[in-house]
Short mmCIF file of C-alpha atoms and ligand atoms in Angstrom, two decimals:
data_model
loop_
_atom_site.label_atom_id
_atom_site.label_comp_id
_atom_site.label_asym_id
_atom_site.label_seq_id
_atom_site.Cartn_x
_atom_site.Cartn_y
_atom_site.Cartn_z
CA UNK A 1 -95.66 170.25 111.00
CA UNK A 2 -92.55 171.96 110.42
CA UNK A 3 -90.75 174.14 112.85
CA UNK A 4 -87.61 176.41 111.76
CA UNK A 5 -84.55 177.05 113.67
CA UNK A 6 -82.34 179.68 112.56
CA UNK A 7 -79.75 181.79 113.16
CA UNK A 8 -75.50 182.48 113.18
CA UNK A 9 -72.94 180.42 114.05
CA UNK A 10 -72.98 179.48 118.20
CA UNK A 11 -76.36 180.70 119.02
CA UNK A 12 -77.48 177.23 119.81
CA UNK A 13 -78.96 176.33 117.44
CA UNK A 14 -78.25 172.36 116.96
CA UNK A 15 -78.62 171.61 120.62
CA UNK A 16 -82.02 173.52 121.00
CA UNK A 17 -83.08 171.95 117.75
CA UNK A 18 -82.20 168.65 118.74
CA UNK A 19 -83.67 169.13 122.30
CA UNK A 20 -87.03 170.10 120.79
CA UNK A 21 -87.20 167.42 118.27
CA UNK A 22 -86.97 164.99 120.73
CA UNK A 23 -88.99 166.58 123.48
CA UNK A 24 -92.03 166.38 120.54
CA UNK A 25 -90.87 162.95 119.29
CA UNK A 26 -90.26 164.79 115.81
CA UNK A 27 -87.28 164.05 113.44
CA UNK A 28 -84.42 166.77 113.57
CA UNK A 29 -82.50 168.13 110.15
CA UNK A 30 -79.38 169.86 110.89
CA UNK A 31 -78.90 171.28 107.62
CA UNK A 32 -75.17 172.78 108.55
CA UNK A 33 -74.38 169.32 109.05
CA UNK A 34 -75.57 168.57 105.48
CA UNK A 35 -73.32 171.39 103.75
CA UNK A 36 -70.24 169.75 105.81
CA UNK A 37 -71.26 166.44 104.61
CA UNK A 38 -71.09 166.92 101.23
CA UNK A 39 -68.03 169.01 101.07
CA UNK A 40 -66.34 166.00 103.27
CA UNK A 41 -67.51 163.75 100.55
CA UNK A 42 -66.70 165.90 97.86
CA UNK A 43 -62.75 165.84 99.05
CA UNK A 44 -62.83 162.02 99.52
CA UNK A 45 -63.86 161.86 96.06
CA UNK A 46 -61.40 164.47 94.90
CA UNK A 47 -64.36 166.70 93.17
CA UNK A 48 -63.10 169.89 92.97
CA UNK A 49 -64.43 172.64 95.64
CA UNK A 50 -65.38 175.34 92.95
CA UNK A 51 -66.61 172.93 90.78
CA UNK A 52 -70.31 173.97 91.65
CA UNK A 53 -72.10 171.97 89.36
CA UNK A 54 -70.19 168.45 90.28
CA UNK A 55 -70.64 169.26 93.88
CA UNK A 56 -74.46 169.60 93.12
CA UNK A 57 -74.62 166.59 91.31
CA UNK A 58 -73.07 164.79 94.23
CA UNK A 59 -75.61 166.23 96.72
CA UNK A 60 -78.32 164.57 94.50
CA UNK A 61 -76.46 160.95 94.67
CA UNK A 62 -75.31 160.98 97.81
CA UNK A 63 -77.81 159.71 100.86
CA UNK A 64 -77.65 161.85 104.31
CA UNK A 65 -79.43 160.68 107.41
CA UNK A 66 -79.70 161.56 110.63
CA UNK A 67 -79.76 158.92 112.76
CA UNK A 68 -79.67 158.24 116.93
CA UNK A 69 -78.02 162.22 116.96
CA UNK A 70 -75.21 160.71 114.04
CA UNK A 71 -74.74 161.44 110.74
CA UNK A 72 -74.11 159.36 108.03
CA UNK A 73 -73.11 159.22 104.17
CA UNK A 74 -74.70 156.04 102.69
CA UNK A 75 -74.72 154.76 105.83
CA UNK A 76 -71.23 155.58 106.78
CA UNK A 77 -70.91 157.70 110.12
CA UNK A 78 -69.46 160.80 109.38
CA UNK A 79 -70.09 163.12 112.44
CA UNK A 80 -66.87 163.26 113.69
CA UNK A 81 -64.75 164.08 110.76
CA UNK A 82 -67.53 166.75 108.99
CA UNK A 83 -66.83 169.12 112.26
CA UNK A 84 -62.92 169.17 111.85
CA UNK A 85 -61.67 172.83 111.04
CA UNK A 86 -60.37 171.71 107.33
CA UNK A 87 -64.19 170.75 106.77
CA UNK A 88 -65.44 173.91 108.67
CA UNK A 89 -63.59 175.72 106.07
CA UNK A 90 -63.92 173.43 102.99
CA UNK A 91 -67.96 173.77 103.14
CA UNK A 92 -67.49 177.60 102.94
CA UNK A 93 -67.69 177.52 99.26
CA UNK A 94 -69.92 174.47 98.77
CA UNK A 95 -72.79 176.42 100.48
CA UNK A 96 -72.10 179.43 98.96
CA UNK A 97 -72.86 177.67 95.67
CA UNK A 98 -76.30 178.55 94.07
CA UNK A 99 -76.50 175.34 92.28
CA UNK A 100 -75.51 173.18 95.36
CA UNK A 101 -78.08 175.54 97.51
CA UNK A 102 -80.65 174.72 94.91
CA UNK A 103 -80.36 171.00 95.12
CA UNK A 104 -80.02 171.13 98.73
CA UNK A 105 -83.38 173.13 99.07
CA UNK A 106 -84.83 169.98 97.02
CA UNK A 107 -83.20 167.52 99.06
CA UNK A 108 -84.11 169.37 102.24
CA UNK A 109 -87.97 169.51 101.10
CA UNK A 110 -88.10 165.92 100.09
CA UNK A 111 -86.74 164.52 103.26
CA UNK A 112 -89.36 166.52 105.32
CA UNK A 113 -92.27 165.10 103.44
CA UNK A 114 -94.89 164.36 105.36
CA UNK A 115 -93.04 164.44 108.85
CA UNK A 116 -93.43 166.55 111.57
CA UNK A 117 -89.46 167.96 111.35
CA UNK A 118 -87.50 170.35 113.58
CA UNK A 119 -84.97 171.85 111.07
CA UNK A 120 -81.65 174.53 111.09
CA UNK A 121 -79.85 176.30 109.64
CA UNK A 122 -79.65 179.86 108.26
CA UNK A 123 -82.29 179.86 105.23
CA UNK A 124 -84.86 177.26 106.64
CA UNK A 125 -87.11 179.82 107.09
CA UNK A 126 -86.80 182.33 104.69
CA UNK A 127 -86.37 180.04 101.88
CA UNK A 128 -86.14 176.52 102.22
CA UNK A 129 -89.57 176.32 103.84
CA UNK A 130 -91.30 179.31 103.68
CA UNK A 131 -94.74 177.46 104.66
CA UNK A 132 -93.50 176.42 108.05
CA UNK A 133 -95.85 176.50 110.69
CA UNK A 134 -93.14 177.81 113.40
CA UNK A 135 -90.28 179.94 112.18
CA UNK A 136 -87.62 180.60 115.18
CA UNK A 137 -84.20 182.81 114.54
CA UNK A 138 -82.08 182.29 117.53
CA UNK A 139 -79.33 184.41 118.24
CA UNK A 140 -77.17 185.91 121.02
CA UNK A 141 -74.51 188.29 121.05
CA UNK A 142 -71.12 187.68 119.56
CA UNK A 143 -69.21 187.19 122.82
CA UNK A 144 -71.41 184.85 124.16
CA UNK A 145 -72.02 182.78 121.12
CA UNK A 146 -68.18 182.77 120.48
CA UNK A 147 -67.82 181.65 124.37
CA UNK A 148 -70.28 178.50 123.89
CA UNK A 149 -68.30 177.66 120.72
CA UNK A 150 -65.17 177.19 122.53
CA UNK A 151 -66.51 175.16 125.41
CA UNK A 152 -68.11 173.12 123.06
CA UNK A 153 -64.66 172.50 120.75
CA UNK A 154 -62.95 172.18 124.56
CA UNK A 155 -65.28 169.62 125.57
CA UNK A 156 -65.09 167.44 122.07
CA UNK A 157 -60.90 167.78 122.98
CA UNK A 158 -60.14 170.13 120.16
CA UNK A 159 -57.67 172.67 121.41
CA UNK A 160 -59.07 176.01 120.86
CA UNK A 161 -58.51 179.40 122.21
CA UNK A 162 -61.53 182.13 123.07
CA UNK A 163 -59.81 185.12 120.82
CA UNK A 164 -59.70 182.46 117.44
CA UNK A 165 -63.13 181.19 118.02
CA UNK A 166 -64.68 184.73 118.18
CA UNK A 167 -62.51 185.57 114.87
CA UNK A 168 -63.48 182.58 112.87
CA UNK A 169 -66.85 183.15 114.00
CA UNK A 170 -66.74 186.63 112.87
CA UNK A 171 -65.37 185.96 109.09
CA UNK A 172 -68.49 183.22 109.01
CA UNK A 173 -71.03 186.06 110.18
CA UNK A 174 -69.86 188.15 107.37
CA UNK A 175 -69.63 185.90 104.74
CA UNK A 176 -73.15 184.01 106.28
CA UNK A 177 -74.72 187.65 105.96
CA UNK A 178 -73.05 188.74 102.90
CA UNK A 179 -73.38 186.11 100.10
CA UNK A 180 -75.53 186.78 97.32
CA UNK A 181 -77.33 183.38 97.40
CA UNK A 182 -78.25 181.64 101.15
CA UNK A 183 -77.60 184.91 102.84
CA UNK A 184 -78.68 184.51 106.66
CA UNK A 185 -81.78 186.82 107.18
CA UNK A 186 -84.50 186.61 109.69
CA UNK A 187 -87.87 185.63 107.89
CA UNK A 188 -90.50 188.29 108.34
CA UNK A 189 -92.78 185.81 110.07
CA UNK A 190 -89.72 184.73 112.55
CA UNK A 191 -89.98 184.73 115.76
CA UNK A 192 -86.57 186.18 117.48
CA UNK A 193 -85.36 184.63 120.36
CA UNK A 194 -82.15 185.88 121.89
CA UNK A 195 -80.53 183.68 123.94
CA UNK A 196 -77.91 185.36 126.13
CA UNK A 197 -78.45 185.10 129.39
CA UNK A 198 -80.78 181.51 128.73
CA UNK A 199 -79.46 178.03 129.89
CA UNK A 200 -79.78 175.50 127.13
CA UNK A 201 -82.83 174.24 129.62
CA UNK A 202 -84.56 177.73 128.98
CA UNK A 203 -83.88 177.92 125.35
CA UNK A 204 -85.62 174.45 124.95
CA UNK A 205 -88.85 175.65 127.45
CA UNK A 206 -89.39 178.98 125.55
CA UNK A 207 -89.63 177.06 121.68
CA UNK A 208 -92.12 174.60 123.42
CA UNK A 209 -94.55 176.93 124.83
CA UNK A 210 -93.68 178.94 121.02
CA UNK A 211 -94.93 175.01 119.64
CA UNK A 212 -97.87 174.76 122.22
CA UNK A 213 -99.19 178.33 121.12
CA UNK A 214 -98.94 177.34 117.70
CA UNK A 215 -100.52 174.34 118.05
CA UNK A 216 -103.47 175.88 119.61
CA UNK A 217 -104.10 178.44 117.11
CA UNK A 218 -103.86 176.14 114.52
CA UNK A 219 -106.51 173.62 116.48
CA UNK A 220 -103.84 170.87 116.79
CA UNK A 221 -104.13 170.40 120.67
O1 LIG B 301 -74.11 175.53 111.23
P1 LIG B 301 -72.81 174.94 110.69
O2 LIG B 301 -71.58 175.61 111.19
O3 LIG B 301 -72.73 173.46 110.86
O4 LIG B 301 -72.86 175.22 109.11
C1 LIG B 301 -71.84 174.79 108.26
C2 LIG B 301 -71.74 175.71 107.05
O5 LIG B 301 -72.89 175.59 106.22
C3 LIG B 301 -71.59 177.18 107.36
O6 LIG B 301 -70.64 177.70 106.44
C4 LIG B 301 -72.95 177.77 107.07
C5 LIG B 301 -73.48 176.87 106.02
N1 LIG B 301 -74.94 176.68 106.06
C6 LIG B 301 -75.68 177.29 105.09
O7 LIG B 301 -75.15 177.99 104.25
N2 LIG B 301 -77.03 177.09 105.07
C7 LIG B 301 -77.63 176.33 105.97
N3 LIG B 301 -78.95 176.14 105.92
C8 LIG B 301 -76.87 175.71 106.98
C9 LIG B 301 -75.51 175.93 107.01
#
């Protein structure tokens, strides 16, 4: 089965997805963490950042996994330096790629294969896997999303203020909503759930009675 998490930026996303995955003993894709990956390898390497076509071809050669809630580049732990701010801002372009979305879409559908997967991201739904049996956008209002941001980047010890979380976070909704390829857009057959107001406890409840429903209708329980 396939279940798809999506949303903007500091709606909750990863730790609901993760929660869930490992609440239903499923693997977990966090496809953000893919983009940062291979822009963080793409600088090590020296490839060019508009260079769309090299970056693609690195996606293909390159092996991601996700690992014990880690990260890692040919088996290399990256999860630490893909969420720096240089690498928040370096993976801007690489998603907004067509040819690097295109070979992530592949990459993306061949690691699911045959697994029950808990995926997200902003186009797992609408286009990555449009087949999923669960499609989820998560979302929550701009103040509260940017406030959950910062006590996140507060508790990993990066120094952050409130007002520059909710502007960055505002330049990534536009440019998330606005490019031509990848653009972040509830599926049709989403389900929204908006989060304000939810403790990450509650977030994590609500998407398993969504899986239990689903799992009934579909005469899997
Ligand atoms: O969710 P995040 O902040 O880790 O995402 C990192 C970047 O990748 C952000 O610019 C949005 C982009 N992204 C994307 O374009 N498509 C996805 N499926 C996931 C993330």
């Amino acid at each position: 089965m396939i279940i798809t998490l999506d949303g903007p930026a500091g709606a909750g996303k990863s730790s609901a997805a993760r929660a869930l995955a490992a609440r239903l003993g499923w693997c977990y894709m966090d496809t953000g963490a893919m983009y940062r990956a291979v822009a963080l390898t793409a600088l090590e390497r020296g490839i060019l950042l508009d260079d769309s076509a090299g970056i693609a071809a690195l996606a293909e050669q390159i092996r991601i996994e996700f690992r014990d809630g880690r990260v890692n580049v040919d088996g290399r732990d990256v999860s630490a330096d893909i969420r720096t701010e240089r690498i928040t801002a370096a993976t801007r372009p690489v998603a907004d790629a067509p040819p690097v979305r295109d070979a992530m879409k592949r990459i993306q559908r061949q690691m699911a294969e045959g697994l029950d997967v808990v995926t997200e991201g902003r186009d797992q739904g609408s286009v990555v896997f449009p087949q999923a049996d669960l499609k989820v956008f998560l979302t929550a209002t701009p103040e509260e999303r940017a406030r959950r941001r910062h006590q996140e980047e507060v508790s990993r010890g990066q120094s952050s203020t409130l007002a520059a979380v909710l502007e960055s976070q505002s330049r990534r909704d536009d440019g998330d909503c606005s490019r031509p390829v990848g653009a972040l857009k509830q599926a049709d057959d989403a389900v929204l759930l908006e989060t304000d107001g939810l403790s990450a406890d509650e977030v994590v409840q609500r998407l398993v009675e969504m899986v239990e429903v689903c799992r009934r209708l579909r005469g899997l329980a």
